[in-house]
GROMACS .gro file of C-alpha atoms in nm:
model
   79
    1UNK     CA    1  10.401   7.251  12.719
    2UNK     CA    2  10.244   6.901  12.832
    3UNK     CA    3  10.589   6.745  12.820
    4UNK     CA    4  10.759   6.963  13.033
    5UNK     CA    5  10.449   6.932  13.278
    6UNK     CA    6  10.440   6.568  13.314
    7UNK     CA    7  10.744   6.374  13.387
    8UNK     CA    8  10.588   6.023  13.304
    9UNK     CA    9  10.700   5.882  13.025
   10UNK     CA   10  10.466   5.988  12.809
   11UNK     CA   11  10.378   5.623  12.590
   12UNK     CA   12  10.338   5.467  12.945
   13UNK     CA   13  10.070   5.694  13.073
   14UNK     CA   14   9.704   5.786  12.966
   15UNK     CA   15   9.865   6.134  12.886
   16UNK     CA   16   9.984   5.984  12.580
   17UNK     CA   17   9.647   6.087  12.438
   18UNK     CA   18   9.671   6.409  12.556
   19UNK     CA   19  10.017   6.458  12.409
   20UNK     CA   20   9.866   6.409  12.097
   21UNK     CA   21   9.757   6.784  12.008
   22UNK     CA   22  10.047   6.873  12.189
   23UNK     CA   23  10.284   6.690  11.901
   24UNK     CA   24  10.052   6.813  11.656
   25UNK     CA   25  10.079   7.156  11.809
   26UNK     CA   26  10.449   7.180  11.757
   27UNK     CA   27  10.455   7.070  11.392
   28UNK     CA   28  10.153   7.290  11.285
   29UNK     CA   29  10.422   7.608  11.274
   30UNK     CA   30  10.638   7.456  11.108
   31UNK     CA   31  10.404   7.360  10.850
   32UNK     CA   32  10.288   7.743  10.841
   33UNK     CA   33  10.611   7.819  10.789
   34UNK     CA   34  10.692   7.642  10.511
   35UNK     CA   35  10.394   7.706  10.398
   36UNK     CA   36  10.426   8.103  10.423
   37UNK     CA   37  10.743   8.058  10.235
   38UNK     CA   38  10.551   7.862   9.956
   39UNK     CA   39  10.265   8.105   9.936
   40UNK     CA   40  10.519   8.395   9.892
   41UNK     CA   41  10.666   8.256   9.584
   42UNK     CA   42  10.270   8.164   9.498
   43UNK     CA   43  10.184   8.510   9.530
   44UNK     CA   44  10.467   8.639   9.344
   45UNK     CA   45  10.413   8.362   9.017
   46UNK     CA   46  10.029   8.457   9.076
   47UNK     CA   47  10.074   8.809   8.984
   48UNK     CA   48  10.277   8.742   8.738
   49UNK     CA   49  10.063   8.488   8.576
   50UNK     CA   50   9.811   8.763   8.644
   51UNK     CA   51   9.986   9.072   8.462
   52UNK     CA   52  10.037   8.820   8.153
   53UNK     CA   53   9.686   8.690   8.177
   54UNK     CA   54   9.524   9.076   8.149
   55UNK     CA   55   9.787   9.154   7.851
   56UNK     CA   56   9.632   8.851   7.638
   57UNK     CA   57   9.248   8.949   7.781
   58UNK     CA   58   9.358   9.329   7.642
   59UNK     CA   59   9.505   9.214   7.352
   60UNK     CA   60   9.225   8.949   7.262
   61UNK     CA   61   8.925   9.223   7.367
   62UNK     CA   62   9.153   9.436   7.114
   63UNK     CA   63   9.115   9.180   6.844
   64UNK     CA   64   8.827   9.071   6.912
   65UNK     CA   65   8.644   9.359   6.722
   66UNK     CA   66   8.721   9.164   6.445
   67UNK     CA   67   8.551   8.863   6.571
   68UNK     CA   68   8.147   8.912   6.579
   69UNK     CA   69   8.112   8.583   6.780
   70UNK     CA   70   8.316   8.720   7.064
   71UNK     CA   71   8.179   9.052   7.044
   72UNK     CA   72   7.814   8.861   7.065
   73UNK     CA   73   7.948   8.710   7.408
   74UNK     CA   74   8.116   9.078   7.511
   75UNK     CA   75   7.751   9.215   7.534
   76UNK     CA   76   7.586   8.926   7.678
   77UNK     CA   77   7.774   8.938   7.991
   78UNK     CA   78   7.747   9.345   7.990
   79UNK     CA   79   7.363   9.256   7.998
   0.00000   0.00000   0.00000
């Protein structure tokens, strides 16, 4: 919006300061942008990481009967 409001050239002028956070403005969306698109596919490889992350936890607290030294941690952090 500064541009349009001052006609000076903007590197010749003390505005050029103030144009600053104006520049910085414009390229913050299109950083949030890409950055929306990025944390969709995040998201999406997140869960998924998440879904095969609880199968090994279910399958290792399954096993893990068989393992006193786990089983000796399982109750510590129940306590």
């Amino acid at each position: 919006m500064n541009p349009k409001e001052s006609p000076k050239m903007p590197d010749e002028s003390p505005i050029s300061t103030m144009n600053l956070p104006s520049l910085t403005a414009r390229r913050i969306p299109n950083f949030s942008n890409v950055k929306s698109h990025t944390d969709g596919d995040y998201r999406a490889t997140m869960a998924e990481m998440t879904q095969s992350t609880r199968r090994q936890v279910e399958a290792k607290a399954k096993s893990s009967s068989s393992k006193p030294h786990l089983r000796r941690l399982r109750t510590n952090e129940g306590e």
